[in-house]
Short mmCIF file of C-alpha atoms in Angstrom, two decimals:
data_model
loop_
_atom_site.label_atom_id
_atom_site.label_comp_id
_atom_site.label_asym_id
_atom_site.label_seq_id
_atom_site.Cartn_x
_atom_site.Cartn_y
_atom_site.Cartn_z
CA UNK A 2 -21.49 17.60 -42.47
CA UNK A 3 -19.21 19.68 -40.57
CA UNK A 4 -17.44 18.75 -36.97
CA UNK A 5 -19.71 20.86 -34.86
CA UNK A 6 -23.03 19.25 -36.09
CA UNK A 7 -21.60 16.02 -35.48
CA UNK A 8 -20.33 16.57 -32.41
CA UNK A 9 -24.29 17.61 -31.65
CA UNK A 10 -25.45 14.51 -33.25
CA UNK A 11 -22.82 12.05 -31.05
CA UNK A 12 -24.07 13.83 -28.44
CA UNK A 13 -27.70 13.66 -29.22
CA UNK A 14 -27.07 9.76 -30.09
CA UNK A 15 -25.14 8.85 -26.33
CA UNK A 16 -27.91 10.78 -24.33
CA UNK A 17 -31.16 9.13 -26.16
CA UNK A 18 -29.39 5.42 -25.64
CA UNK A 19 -28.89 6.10 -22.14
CA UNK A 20 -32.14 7.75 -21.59
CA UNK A 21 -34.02 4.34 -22.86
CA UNK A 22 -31.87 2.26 -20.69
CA UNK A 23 -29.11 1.24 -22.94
CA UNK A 24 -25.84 0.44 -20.92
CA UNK A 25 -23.19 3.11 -21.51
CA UNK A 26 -20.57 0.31 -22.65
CA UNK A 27 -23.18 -0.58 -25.05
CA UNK A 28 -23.91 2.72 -26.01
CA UNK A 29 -20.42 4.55 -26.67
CA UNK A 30 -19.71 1.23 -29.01
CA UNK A 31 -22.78 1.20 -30.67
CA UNK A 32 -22.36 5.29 -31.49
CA UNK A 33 -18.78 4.86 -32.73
CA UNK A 34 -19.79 1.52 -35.40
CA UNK A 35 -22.19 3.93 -36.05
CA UNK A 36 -20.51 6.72 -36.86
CA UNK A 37 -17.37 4.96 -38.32
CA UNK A 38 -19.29 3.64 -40.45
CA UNK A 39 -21.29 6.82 -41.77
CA UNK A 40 -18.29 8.94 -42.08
CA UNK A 41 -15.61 5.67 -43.39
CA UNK A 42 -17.49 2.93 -44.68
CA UNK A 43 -16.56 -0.83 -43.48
CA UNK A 44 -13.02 -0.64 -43.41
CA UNK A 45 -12.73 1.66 -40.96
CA UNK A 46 -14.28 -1.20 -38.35
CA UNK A 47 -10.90 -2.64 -38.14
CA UNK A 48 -9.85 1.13 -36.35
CA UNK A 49 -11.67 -0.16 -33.64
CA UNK A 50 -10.38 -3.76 -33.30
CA UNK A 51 -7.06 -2.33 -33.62
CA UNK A 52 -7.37 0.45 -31.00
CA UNK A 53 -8.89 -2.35 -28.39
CA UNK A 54 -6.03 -4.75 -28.85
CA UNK A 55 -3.90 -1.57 -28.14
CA UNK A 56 -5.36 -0.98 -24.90
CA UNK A 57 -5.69 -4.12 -23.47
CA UNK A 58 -1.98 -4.75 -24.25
CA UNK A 59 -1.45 -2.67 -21.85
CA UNK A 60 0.76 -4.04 -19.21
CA UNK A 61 -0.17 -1.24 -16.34
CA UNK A 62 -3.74 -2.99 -16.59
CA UNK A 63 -2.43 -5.57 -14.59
CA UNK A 64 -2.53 -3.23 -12.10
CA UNK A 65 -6.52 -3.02 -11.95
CA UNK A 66 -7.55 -6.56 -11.11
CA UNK A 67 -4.96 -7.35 -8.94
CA UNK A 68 -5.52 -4.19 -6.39
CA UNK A 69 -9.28 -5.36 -6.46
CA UNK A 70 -8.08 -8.97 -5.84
CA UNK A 71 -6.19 -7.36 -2.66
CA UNK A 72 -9.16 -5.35 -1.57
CA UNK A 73 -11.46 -7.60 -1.75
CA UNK A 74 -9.55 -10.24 0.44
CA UNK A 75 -8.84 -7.46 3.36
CA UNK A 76 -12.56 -5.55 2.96
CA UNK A 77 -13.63 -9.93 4.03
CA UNK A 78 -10.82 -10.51 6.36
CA UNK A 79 -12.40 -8.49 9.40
CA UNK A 80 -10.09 -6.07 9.26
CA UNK A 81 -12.61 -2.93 9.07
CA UNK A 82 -14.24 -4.56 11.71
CA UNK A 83 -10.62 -5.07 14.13
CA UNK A 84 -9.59 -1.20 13.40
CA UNK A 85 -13.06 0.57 14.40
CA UNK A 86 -12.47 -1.40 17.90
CA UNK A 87 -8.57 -0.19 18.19
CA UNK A 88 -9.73 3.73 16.75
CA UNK A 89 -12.91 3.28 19.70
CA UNK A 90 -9.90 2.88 22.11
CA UNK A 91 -7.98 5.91 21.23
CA UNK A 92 -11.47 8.19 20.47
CA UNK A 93 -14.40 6.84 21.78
CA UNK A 94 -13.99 9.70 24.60
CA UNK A 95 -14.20 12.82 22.60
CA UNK A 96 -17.04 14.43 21.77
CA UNK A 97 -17.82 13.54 18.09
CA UNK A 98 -15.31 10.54 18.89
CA UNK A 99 -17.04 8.08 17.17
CA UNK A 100 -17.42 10.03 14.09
CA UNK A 101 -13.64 10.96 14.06
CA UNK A 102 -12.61 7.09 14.34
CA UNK A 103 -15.18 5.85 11.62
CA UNK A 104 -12.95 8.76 9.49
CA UNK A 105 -9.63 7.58 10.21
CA UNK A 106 -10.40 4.27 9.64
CA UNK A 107 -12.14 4.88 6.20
CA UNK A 108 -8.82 6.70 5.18
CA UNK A 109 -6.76 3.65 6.48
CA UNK A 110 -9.73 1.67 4.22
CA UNK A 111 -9.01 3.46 1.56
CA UNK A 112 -5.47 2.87 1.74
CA UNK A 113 -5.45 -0.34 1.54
CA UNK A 114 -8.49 -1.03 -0.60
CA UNK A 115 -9.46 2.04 -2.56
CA UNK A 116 -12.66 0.24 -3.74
CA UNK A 117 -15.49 2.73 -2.36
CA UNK A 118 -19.06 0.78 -2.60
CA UNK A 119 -17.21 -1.80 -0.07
CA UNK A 120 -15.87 0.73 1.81
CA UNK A 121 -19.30 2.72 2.27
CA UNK A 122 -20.63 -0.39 3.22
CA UNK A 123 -18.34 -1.62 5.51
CA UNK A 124 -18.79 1.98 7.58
CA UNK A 125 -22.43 1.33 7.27
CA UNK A 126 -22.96 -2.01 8.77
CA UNK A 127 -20.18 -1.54 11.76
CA UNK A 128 -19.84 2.57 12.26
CA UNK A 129 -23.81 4.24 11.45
CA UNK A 130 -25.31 1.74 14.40
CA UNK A 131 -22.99 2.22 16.67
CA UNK A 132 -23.16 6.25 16.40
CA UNK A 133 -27.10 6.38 16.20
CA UNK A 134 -26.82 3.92 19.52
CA UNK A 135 -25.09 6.65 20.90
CA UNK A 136 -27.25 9.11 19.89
CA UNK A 137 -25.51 10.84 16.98
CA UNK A 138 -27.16 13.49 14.96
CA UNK A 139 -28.29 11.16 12.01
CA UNK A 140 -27.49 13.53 9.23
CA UNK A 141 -23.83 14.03 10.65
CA UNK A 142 -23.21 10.56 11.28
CA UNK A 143 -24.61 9.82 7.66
CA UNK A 144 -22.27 12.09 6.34
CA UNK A 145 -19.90 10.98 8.42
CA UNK A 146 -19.60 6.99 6.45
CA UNK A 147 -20.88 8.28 2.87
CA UNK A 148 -18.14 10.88 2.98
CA UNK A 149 -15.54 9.30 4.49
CA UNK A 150 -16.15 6.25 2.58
CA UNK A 151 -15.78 8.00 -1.01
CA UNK A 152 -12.08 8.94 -0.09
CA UNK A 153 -11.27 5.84 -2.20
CA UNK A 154 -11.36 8.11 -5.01
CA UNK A 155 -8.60 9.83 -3.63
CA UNK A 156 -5.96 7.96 -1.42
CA UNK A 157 -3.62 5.49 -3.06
CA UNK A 158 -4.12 2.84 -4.37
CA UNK A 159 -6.55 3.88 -6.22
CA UNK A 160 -8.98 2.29 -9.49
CA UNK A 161 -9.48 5.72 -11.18
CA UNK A 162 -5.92 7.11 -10.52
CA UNK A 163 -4.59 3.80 -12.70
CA UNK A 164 -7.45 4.40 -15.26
CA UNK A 165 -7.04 8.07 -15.57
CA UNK A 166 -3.00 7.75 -16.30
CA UNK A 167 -3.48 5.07 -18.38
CA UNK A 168 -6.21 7.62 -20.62
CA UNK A 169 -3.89 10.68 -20.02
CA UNK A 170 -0.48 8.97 -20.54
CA UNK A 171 0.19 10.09 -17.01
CA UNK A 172 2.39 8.64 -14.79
CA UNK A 173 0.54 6.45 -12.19
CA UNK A 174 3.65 6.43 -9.49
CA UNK A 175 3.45 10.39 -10.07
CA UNK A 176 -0.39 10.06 -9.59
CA UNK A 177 -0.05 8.24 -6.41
CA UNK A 178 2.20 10.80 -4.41
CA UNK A 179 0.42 13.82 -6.00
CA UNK A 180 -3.17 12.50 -4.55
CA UNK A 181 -1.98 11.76 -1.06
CA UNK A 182 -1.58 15.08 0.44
CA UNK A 183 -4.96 16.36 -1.43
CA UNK A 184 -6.73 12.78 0.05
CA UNK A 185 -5.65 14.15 3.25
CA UNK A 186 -6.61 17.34 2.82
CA UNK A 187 -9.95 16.30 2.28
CA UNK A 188 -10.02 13.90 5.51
CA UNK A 189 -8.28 16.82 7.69
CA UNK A 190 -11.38 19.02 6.56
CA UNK A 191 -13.96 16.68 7.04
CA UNK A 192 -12.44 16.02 11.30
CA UNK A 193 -12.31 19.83 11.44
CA UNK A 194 -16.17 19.92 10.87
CA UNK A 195 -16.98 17.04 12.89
CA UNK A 196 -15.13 18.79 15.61
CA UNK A 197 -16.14 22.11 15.44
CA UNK A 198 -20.23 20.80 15.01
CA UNK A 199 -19.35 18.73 18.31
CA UNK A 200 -17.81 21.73 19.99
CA UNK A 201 -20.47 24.16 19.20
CA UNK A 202 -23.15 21.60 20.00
CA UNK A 203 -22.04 18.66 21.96
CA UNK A 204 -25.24 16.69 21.63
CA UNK A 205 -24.81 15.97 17.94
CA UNK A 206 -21.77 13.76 19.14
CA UNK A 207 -21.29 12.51 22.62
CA UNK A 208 -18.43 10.59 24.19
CA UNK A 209 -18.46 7.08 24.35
CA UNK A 210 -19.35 5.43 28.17
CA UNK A 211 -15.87 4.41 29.72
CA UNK A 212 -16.88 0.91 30.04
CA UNK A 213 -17.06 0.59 26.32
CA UNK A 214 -13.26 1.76 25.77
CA UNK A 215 -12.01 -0.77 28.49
CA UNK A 216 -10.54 -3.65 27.10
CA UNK A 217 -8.05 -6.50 28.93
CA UNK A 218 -4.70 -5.97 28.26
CA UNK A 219 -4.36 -9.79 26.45
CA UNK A 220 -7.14 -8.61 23.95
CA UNK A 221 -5.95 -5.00 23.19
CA UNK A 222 -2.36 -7.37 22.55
CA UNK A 223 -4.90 -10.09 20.10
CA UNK A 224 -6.14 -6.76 18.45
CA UNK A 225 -2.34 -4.90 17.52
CA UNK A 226 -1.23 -8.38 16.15
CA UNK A 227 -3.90 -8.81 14.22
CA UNK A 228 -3.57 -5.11 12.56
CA UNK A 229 -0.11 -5.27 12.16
CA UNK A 230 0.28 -7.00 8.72
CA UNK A 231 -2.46 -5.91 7.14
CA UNK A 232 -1.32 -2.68 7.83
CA UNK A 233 2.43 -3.77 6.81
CA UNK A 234 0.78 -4.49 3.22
CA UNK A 235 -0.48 -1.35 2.61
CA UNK A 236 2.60 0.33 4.12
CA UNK A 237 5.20 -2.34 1.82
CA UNK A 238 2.84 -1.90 -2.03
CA UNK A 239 2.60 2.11 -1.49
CA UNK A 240 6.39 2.32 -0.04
CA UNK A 241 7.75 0.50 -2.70
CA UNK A 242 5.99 2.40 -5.34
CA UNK A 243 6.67 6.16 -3.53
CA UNK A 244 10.64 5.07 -3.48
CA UNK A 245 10.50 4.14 -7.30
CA UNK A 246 12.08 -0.01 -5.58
CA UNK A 247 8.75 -1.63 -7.78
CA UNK A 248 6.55 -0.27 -10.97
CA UNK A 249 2.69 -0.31 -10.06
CA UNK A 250 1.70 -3.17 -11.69
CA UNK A 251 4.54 -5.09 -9.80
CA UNK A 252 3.50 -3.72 -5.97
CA UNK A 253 -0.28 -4.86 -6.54
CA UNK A 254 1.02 -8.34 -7.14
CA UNK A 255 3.05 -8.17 -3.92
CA UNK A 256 -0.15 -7.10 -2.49
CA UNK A 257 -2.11 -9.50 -3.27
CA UNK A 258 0.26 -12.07 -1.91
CA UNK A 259 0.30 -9.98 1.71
CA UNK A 260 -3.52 -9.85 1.55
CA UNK A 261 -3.47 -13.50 1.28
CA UNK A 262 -0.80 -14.03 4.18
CA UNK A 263 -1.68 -11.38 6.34
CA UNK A 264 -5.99 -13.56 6.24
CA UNK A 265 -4.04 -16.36 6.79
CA UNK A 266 -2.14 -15.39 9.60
CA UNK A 267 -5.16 -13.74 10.86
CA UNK A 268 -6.93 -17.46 10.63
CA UNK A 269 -9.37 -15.94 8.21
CA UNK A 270 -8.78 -16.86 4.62
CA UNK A 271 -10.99 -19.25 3.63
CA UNK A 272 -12.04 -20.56 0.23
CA UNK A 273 -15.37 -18.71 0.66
CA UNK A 274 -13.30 -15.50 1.23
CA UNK A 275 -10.88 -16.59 -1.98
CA UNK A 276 -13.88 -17.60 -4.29
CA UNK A 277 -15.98 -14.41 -3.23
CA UNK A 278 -12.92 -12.12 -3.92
CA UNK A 279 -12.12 -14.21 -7.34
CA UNK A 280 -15.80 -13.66 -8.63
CA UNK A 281 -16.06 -9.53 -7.27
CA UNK A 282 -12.68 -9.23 -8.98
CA UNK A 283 -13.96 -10.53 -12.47
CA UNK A 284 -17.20 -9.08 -12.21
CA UNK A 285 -15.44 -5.47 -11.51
CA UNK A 286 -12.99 -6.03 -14.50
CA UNK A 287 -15.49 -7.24 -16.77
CA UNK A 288 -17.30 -4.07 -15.88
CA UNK A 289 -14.54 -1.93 -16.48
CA UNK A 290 -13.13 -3.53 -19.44
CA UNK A 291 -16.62 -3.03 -21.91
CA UNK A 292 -16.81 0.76 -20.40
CA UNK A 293 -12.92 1.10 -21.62
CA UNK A 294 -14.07 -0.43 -24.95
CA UNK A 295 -16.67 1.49 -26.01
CA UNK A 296 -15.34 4.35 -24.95
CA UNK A 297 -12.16 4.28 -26.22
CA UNK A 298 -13.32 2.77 -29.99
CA UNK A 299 -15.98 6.75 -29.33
CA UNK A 300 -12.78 8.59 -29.07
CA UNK A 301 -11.05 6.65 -31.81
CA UNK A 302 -13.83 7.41 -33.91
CA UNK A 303 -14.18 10.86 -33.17
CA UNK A 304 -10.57 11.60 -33.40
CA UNK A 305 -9.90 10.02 -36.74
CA UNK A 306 -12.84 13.00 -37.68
CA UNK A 307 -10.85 15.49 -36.08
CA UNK A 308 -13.18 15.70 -33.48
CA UNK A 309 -10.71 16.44 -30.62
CA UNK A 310 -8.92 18.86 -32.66
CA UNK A 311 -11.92 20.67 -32.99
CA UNK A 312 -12.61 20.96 -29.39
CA UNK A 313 -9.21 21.85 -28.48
CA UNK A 314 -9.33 24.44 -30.96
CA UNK A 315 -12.36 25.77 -29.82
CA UNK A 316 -12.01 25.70 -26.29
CA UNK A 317 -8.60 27.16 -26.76
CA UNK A 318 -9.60 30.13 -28.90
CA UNK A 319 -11.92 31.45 -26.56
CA UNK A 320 -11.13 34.77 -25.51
CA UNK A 321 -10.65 33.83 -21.73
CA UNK A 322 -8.35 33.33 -19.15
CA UNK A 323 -6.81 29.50 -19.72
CA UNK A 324 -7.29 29.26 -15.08
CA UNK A 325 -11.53 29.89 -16.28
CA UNK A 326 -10.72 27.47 -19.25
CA UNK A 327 -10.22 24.73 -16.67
CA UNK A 328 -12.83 25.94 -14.65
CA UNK A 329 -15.28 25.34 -17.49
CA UNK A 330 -14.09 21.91 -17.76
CA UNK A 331 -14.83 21.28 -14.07
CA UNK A 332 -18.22 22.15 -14.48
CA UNK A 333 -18.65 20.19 -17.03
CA UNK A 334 -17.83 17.62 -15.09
CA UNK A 335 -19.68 18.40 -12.07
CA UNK A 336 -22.60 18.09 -14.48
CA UNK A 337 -21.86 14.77 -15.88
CA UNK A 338 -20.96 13.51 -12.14
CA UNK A 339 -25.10 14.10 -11.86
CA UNK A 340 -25.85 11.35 -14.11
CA UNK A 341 -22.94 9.23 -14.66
CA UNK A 342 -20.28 6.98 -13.24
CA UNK A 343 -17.00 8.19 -13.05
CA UNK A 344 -15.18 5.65 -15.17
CA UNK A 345 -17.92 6.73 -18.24
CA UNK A 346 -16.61 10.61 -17.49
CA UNK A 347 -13.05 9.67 -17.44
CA UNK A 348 -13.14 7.92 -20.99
CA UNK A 349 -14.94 10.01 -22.41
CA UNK A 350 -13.79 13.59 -21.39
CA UNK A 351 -10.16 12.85 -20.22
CA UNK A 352 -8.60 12.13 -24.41
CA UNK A 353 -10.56 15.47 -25.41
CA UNK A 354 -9.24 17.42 -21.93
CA UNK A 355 -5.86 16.43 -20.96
CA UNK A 356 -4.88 17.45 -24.61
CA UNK A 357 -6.01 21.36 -24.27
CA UNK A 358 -4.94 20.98 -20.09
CA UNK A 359 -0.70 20.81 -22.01
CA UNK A 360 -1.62 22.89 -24.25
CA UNK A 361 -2.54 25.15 -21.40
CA UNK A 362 0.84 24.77 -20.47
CA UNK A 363 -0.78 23.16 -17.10
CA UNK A 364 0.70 20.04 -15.16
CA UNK A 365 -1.81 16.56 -16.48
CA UNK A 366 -0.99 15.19 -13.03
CA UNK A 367 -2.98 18.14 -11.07
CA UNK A 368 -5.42 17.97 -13.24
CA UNK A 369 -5.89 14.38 -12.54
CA UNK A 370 -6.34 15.51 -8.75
CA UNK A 371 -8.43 17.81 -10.04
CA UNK A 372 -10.45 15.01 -11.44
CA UNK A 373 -10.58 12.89 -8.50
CA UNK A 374 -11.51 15.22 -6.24
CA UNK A 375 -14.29 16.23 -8.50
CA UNK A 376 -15.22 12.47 -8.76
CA UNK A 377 -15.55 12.51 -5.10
CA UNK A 378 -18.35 15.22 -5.62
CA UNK A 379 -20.35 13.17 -8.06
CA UNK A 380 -20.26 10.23 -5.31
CA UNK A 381 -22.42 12.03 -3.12
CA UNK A 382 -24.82 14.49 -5.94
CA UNK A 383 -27.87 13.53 -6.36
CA UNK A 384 -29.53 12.45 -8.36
CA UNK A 385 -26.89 9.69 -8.52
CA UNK A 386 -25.24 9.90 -6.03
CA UNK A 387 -23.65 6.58 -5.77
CA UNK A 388 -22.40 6.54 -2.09
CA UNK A 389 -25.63 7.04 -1.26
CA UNK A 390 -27.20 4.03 -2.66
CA UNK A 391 -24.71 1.86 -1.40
CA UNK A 392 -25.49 3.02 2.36
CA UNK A 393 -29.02 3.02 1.66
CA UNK A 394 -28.63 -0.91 0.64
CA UNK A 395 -27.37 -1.44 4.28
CA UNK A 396 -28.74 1.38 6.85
CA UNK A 397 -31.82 0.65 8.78
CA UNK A 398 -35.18 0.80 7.15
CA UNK A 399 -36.02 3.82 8.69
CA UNK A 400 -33.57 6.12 6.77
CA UNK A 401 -34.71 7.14 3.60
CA UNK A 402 -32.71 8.19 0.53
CA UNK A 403 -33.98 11.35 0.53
CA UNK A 404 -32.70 11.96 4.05
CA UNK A 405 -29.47 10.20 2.95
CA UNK A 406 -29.29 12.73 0.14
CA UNK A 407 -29.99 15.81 2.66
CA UNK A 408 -27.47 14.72 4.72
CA UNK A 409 -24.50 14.83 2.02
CA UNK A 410 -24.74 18.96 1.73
CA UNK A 411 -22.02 20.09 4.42
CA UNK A 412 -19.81 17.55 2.96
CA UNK A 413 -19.80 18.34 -0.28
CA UNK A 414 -19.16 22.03 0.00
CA UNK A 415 -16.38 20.44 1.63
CA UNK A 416 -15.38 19.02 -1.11
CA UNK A 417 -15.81 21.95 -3.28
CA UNK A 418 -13.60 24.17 -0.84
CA UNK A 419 -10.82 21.18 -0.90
CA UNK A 420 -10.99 21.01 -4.63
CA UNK A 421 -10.83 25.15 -4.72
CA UNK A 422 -8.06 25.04 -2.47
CA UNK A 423 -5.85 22.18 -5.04
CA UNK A 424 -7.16 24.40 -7.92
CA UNK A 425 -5.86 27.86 -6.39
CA UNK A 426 -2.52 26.36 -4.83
CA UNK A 427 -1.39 23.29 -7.20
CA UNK A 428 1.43 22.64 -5.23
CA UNK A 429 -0.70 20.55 -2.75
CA UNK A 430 -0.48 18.24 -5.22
CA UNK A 431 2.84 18.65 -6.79
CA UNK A 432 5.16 19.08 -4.07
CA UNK A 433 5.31 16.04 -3.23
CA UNK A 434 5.78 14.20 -6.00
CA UNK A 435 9.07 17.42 -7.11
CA UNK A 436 10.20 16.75 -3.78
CA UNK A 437 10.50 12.67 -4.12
CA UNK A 438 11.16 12.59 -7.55
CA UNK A 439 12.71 15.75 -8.87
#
């Protein structure tokens, strides 16, 4: 059978397990015994032991469990909690205040967490009431979290940014600076709209009442302390990796041991807090680990046929531009950000992609922004939409999905302008990283 009828019937196979409910760990691994075995016979089962113990050897996997260790143990600390009440000092009296603080403290979130279900529903149990008590427009304020929330995807540290340069070969230091100024980019957009909205109409956002940003001088003092080294943690794991002093895998260690000091200095770590942030980090990397398996035994599979070859050389012989080539391959994944998660996408697409993307003679660390930001998309399209089921798990019972949904729209042409904008000028995301590291 030749390549291109497989291809159809790999396809064919992944998207009739997942429409009957199959997990898509369990899926991708079942397709590639499948087809390993139809196209190699028995022996070639051992390509897929071998290729697993490959991966996991990995050392920059160390990387994933202990950032989620370090999330976990500031997203329980109180610190999302502390930092809305410092922003609601500096904002609370502009119109759309409230909406501006929840952002900045999302991208401080992200920062130091870059785990986005905990961040969306942090936002949603201590920003969305206090907006709607103020009498926010409730599409912008839903917006507001599920949008600013999602910026995980893009600010350091981040899960996918490890995952994606550990598929692409990338370098995840040079990840980490190229994403921040995009990250930003998207936050600076998203204030821009909340202001303008509150400027043209100053009802969708109004100020908060004076006696609400009054606090006693000996709290505003309890509330900097109690910032200060949690903030410290984020600044120490993401300086030392932007001035090359630790490798990534080394700063989330240190991090972990700040989250832990910085709870305990806070009186807050508790072995409720430590077991909780044990069992979310196992149950995350467990997760993670059977996507990255099946997966990466698929591509295995398929490129021991010549599968990606095929592609490449397809995609590559088409008689187009290579700037509408890379265009195609962000709709694709615009389309697969409708119905999957974006670790699936990643695994899948990225060993087939990043191949043709230097043979395109373009930069792999763009394209990874280009990834992100397009995985920010997918957070908030329905009919997935997973930001939106995360704030739907916490907002009050009166506010539907559907409305949830409804409210996303502004913000994700957002998106799509801030992910035109990296795609038209790549030097968003790649001056930084010439300018720190040559």
């Amino acid at each position: 059978m030749d390549l291109g009828s497989t291809t159809v019937l790999i396809l064919a196979g992944i998207s009739l397990l997942l429409a009957i409910g199959v997990p898509l760990a369990f899926t991708t691994g079942a397709v590639a015994m499948v087809a390993a075995l139809l196209a190699f016979g028995p022996n070639s089962l051992t390509l897929i032991a071998s290729r697993t113990y490959s991966l996991v050897s990995e050392f920059v996997l160390v990387a994933v469990p202990m950032f989620i260790l370090m999330a976990s143990i500031l997203e329980r600390s109180g610190v999302a909690r502390d930092l809305f009440k410092a922003m609601h000092l500096l904002a609370g009296g502009l119109r759309g205040g409230l909406a501006l603080q929840t952002m900045a403290v999302a991208v401080v979130m992200a920062a130091m967490t870059g785990i986005i279900g905990g961040e969306i529903v942090l936002l949603g149990l201590i920003a969305l009431p206090q907006m709607l008590r103020l009498g926010y427009d409730r599409k912008l304020a839903i917006g507001v979290v599920c949008a600013g929330g999602s910026l995980g995807t893009m600010i350091p540290p981040s899960i996918v940014l490890i995952v994606y340069g550990l598929t692409a070969n990338v370098s995840i230091g040079d990840l980490f600076v190229a994403t921040l100024l995009p990250g930003l980019l998207l936050a600076g957009l998203y204030a821009a709209y909340i202001l303008l909205r509150c400027h043209l109409d100053p009802s969708l956002g109004p100020p908060a009442p004076p006696e609400e940003r009054k606090l006693p001088l000996g709290e505003k003092l309890a509330l900097a302390r109690g910032l200060l080294l949690p903030l410290l943690v984020v600044v120490w794991v993401l300086g030392t990796i932007y001035a090359g002093i630790a490798s990534v895998s080394e700063a989330a260690g240190m991090g972990v041991l700040g989250a832990m000091a910085s709870a305990l200095v806070r009186r807050e770590l508790t072995w409720e807090i430590v077991r909780h942030s044990l069992y979310r980090t196992m149950t995350t990397c467990g997760m993670l680990l059977w996507l990255t398996f099946g997966a990466n035994a698929l591509i295995g599979v398929y490129n021991l046929m010549g599968g990606t070859r095929f592609i490449q050389d397809l995609m590559t012989g088409l008689p187009i531009s290579p700037i509408l080539i890379i265009l195609m391959m962000m709709l694709i994944l615009v389309v697969l950000g409708l119905f999957m998660d974006w670790i699936g996408i990643l695994l899948l697409t990225m060993p087939i992609f990043v191949p043709i993307v230097v043979a395109l003679e373009f930069d792999p660390v763009w394209f990874g922004v280009l990834f992100c930001m397009n995985m920010q998309i997918s957070y908030l399209t329905p009919p997935f939409g997973p930001a939106c089921f995360y704030l739907k798990s916490v907002a009050p019972p009166d506010i539907e999905l559907g409305e949830i949904f409804n409210a996303m729209w502004p913000f994700i042409g957002l998106q799509v302008l801030g992910l035109a904008l990296v795609l038209v000028f790549p030097d968003i995301a790649l001056w930084l990283p010439r300018v720190l590291f040559g």
